[in-house]
GROMACS .gro file of C-alpha atoms in nm:
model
  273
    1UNK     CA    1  11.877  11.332   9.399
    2UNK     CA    2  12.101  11.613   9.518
    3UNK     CA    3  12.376  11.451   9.767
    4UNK     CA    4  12.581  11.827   9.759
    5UNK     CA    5  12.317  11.955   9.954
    6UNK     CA    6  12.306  11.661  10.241
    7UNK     CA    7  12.706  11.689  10.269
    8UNK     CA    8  12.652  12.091  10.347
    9UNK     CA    9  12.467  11.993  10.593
   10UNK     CA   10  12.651  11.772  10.809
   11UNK     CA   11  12.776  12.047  11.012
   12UNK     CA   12  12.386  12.041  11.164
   13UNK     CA   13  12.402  11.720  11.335
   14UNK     CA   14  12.643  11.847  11.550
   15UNK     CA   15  12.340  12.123  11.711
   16UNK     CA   16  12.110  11.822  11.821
   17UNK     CA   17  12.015  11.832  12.156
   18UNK     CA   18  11.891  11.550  12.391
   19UNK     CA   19  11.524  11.549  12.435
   20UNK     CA   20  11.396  11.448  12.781
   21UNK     CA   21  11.028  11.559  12.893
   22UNK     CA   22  11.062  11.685  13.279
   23UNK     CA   23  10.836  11.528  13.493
   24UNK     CA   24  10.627  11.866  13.583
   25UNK     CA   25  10.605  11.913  13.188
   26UNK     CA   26  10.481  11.600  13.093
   27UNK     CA   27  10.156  11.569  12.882
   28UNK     CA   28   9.946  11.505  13.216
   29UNK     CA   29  10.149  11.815  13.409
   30UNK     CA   30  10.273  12.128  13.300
   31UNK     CA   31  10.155  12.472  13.326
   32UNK     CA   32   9.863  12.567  13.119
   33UNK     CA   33   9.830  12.911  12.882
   34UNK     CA   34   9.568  13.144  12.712
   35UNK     CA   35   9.664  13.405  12.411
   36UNK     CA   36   9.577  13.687  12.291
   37UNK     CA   37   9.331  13.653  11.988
   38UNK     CA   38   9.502  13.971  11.804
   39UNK     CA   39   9.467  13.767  11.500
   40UNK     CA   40   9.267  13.449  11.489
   41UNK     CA   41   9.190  13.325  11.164
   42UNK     CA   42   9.512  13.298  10.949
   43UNK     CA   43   9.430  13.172  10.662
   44UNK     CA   44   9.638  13.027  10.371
   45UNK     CA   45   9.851  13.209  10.178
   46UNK     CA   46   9.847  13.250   9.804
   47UNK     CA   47   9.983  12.967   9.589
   48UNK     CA   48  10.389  13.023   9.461
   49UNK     CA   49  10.597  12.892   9.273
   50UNK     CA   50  10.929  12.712   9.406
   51UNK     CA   51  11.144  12.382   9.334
   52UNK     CA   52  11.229  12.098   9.570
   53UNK     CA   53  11.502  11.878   9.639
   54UNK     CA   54  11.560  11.641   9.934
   55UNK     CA   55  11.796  11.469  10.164
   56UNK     CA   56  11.859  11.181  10.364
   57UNK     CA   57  11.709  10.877  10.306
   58UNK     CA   58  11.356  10.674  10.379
   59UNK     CA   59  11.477  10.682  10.733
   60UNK     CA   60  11.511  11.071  10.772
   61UNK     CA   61  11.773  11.015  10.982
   62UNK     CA   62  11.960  11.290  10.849
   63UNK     CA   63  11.693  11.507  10.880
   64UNK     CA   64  11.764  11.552  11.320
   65UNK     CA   65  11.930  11.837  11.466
   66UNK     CA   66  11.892  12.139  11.235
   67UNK     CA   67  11.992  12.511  11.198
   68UNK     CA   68  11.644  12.513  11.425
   69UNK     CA   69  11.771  12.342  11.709
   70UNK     CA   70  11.430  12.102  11.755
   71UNK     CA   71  11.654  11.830  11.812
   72UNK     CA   72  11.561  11.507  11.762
   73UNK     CA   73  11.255  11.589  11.477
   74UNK     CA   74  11.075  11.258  11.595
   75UNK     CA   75  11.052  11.272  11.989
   76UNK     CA   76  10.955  11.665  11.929
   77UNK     CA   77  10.665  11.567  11.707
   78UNK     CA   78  10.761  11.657  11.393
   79UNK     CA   79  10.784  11.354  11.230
   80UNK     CA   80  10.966  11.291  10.870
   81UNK     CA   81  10.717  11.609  10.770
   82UNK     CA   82  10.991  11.852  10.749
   83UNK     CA   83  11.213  12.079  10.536
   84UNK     CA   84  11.529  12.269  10.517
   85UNK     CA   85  11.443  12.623  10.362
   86UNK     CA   86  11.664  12.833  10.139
   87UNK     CA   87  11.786  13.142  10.296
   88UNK     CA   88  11.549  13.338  10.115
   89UNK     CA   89  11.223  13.164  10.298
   90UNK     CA   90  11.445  13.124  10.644
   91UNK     CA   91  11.474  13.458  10.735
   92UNK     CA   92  11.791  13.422  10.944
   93UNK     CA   93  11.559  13.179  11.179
   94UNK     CA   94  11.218  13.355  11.212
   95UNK     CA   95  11.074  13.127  11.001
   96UNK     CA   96  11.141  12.805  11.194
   97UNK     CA   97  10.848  12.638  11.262
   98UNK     CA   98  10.595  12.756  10.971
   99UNK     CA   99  10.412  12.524  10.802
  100UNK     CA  100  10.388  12.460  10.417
  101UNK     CA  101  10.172  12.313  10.195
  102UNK     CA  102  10.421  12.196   9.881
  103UNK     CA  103  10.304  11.997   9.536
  104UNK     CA  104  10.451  11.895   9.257
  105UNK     CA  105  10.349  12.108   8.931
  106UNK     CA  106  10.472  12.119   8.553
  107UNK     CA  107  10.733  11.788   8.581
  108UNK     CA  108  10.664  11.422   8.415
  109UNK     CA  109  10.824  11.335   8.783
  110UNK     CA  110  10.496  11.465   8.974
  111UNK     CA  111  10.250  11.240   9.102
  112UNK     CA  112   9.926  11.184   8.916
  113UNK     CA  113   9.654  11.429   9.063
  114UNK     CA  114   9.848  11.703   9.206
  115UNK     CA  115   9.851  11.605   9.593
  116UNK     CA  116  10.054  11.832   9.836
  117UNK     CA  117  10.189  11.745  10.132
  118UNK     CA  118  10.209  11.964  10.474
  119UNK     CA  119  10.593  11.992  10.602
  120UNK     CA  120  10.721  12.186  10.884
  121UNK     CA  121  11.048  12.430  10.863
  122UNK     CA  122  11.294  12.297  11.075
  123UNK     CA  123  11.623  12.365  10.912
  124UNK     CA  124  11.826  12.604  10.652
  125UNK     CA  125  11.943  12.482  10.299
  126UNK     CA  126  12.277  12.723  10.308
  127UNK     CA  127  12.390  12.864   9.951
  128UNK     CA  128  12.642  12.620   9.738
  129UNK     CA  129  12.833  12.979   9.545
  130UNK     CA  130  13.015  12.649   9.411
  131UNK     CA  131  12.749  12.589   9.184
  132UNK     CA  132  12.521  12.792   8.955
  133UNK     CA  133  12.183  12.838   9.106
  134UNK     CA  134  11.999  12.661   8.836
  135UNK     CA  135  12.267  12.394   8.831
  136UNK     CA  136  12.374  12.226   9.187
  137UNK     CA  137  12.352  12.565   9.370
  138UNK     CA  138  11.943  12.528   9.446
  139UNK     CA  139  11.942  12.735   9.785
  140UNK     CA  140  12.151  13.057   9.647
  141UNK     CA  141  11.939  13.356   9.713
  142UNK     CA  142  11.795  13.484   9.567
  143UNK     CA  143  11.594  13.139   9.489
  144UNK     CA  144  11.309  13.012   9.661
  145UNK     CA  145  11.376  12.647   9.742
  146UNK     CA  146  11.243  12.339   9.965
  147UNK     CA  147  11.512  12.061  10.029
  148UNK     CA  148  11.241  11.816  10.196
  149UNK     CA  149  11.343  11.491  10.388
  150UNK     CA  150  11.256  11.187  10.166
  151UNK     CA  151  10.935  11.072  10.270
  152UNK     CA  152  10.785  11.408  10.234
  153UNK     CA  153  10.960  11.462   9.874
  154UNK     CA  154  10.816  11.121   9.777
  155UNK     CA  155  10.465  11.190   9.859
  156UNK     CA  156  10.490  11.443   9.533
  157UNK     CA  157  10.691  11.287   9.291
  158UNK     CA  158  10.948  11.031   9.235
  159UNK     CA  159  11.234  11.060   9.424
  160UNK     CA  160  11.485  11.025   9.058
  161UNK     CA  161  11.355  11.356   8.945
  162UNK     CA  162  11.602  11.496   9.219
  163UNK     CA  163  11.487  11.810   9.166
  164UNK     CA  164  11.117  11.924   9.052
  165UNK     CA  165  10.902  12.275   9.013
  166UNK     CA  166  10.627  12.263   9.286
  167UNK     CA  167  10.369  12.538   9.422
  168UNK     CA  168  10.385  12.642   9.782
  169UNK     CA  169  10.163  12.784  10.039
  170UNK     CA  170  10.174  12.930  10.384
  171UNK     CA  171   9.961  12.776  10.624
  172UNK     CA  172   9.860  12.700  10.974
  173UNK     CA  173  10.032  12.511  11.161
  174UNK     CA  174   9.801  12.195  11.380
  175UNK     CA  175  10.022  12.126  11.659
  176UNK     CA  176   9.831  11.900  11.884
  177UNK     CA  177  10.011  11.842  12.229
  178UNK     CA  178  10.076  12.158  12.331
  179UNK     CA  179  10.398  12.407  12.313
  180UNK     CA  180  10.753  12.234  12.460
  181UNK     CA  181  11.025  12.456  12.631
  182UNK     CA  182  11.379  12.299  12.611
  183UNK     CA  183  11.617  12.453  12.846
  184UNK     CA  184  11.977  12.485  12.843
  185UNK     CA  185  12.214  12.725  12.966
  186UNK     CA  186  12.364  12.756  13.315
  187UNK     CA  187  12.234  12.963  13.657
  188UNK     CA  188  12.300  13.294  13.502
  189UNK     CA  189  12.174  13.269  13.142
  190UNK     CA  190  11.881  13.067  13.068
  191UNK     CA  191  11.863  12.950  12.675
  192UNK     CA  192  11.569  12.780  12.535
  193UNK     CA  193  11.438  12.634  12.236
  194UNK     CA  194  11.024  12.661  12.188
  195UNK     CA  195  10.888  12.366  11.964
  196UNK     CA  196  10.566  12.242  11.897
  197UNK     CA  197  10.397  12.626  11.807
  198UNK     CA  198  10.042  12.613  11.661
  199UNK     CA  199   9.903  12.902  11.452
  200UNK     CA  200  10.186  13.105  11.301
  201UNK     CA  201  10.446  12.855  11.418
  202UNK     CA  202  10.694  13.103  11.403
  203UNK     CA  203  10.843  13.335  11.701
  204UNK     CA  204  10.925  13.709  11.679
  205UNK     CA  205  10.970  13.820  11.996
  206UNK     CA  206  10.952  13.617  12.385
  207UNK     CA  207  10.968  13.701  12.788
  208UNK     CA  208  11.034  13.480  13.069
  209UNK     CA  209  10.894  13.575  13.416
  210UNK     CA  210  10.972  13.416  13.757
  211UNK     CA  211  10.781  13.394  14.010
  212UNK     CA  212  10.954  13.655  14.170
  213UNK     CA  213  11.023  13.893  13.851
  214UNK     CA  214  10.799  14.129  13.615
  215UNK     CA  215  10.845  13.979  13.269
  216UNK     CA  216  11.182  13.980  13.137
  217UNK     CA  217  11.260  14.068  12.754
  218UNK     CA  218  11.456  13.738  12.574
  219UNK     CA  219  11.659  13.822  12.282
  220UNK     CA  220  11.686  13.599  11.934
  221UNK     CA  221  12.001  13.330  12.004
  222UNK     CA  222  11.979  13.159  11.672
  223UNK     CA  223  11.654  12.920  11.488
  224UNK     CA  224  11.393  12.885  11.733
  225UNK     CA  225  11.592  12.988  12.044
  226UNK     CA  226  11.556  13.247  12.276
  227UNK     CA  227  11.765  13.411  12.578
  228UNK     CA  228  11.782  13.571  12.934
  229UNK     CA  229  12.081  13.673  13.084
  230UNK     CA  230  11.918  13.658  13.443
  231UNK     CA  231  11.933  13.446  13.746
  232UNK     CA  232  11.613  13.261  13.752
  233UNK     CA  233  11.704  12.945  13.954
  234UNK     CA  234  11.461  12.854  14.265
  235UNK     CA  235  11.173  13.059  14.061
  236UNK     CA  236  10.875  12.878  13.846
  237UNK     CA  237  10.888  13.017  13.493
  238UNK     CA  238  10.595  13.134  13.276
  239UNK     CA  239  10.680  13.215  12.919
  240UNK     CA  240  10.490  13.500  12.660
  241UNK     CA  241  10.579  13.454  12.282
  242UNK     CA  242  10.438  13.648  11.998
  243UNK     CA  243  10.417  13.509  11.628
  244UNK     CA  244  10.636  13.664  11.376
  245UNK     CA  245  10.369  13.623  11.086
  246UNK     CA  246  10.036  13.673  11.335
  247UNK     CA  247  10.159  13.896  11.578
  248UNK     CA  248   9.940  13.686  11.833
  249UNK     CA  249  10.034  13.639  12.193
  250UNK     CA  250  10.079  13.345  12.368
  251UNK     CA  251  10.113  13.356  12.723
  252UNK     CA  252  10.222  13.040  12.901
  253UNK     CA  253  10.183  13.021  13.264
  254UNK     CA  254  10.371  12.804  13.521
  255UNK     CA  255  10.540  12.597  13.271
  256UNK     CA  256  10.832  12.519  13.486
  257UNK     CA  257  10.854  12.456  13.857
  258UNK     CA  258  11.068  12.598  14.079
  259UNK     CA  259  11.344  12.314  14.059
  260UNK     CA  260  11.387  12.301  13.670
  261UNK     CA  261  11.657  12.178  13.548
  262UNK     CA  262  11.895  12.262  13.220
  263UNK     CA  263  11.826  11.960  12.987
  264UNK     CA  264  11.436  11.905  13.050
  265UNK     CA  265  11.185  11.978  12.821
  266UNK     CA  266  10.898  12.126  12.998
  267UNK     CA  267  10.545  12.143  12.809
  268UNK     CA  268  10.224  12.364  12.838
  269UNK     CA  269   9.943  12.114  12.807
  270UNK     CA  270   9.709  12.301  12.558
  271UNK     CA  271   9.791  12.446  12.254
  272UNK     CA  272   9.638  12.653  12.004
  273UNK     CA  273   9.546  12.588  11.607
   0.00000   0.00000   0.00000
């Protein structure tokens, strides 16, 4: 196992966030939204090689909360299918939400067969300059390195190995549900976190537009957050994103109604895959 890595970690369980769906973006409600197909079609990436580790237990309790910010990983739908990517693969956040095919290759510790396993990116694996990088320091750039909750690492190889080679590839992400948009922030600076993303998964840029504004320009907070330093209260919200990998547009209209509230989750009932 590697139980360095979960103790560096720690300091993440302190970002969760409280997860309540509003009312006007539950699954039956919610504002609906159409994309631009710039680039339909992405397909798998080419197979690499990488190592894995994990943390937490069978529970993947320790898994919730996250350099991401998706919270609570099992109300958000993402399950215990989820890993914590070296800085290398994180990309100081613009990677949060891609998806990964991972298997176990070249190790006595892999599973007979070779079967992979699809995990989500919710969370860093920070460096460990403690530790050599082939010896306790597994995230240190420039490495390329999956620490994977439990029951994902399991579904490769036995969890003794601790640590085994595997082959990785980018691919799309099947997000059934449609996207969620978590506010926070106050009446003058609107901050939300945008889970759930089909497709790419990932976020490069995103705008926010009242119903009384043009589209407004959000900048990059931190993980999968965005921000508007505007006063948007009393307005319904619509939301454009565009993937940092596809470069596809998502446009999200009426997600929120005029009375949001900070601490709702609000949800767009289709979503794209």
């Amino acid at each position: 196992m590697a139980p360095s890595i979960r103790s560096w970690r720690l300091w993440s369980l302190a970002l969760m966030l409280a997860t309540v769906v509003g009312e006007y973006g539950s699954a039956m409600g919610g504002g609906s939204y159409g994309y631009a197909p710039s680039s339909r079609g992405f397909q798998p990436s080419p197979w690499s090689l990488a190592h894995a580790t994990f943390y937490g237990d069978e529970t993947a309790s320790e898994t919730m909360g996250g350099a991401c910010g998706y919270g609570n990983l099992f109300l958000n739908g993402y399950g215990t299918a989820t890993a914590a990517l070296s800085s290398t693969l994180f990309n100081d956040g613009y990677a949060c939400g891609t998806c990964y095919q991972i298997k176990c290759v070249q190790s006595p510790w892999c599973f007979s067969g070779s079967p992979f396993t699809t995990v989500t990116a919710t969370n860093l694996c920070p460096p460990n300059w403690s530790q050599d990088s082939n010896n306790g320091g597994w995230c240190n750039p420039p490495r390329t390195h999956f620490d994977m909750s439990k029951p994902a690492f399991m579904k490769i190889a036995q969890w003794k190995a601790g640590i085994v080679p595997v082959m990785y590839r980018r691919v799309p992400c099947i997000k059934p549900g449609g996207l969620r948009f978590q506010f926070q922030g106050n009446g003058y600076w609107l901050l939300v976190y945008v889970m759930n993303v089909g497709g790419g998964g990932d976020i490069a840029s995103m705008w926010v537009k009242g119903s009384k504004t043009d589209w407004i320009s959000m900048s990059h907070n931190w993980g999968a957050s965005y921000q508007a330093f505007s006063s948007l209260g009393g307005q319904s919200l619509s939301f454009k994103l565009t993937s940092y990998t596809t470069r596809e547009t998502i446009i999200a209209y009426n997600v929120a109604p005029a009375n949001w509230n900070v601490g709702l989750t609000y949800q767009a009932t289709v979503n794209f895959h």
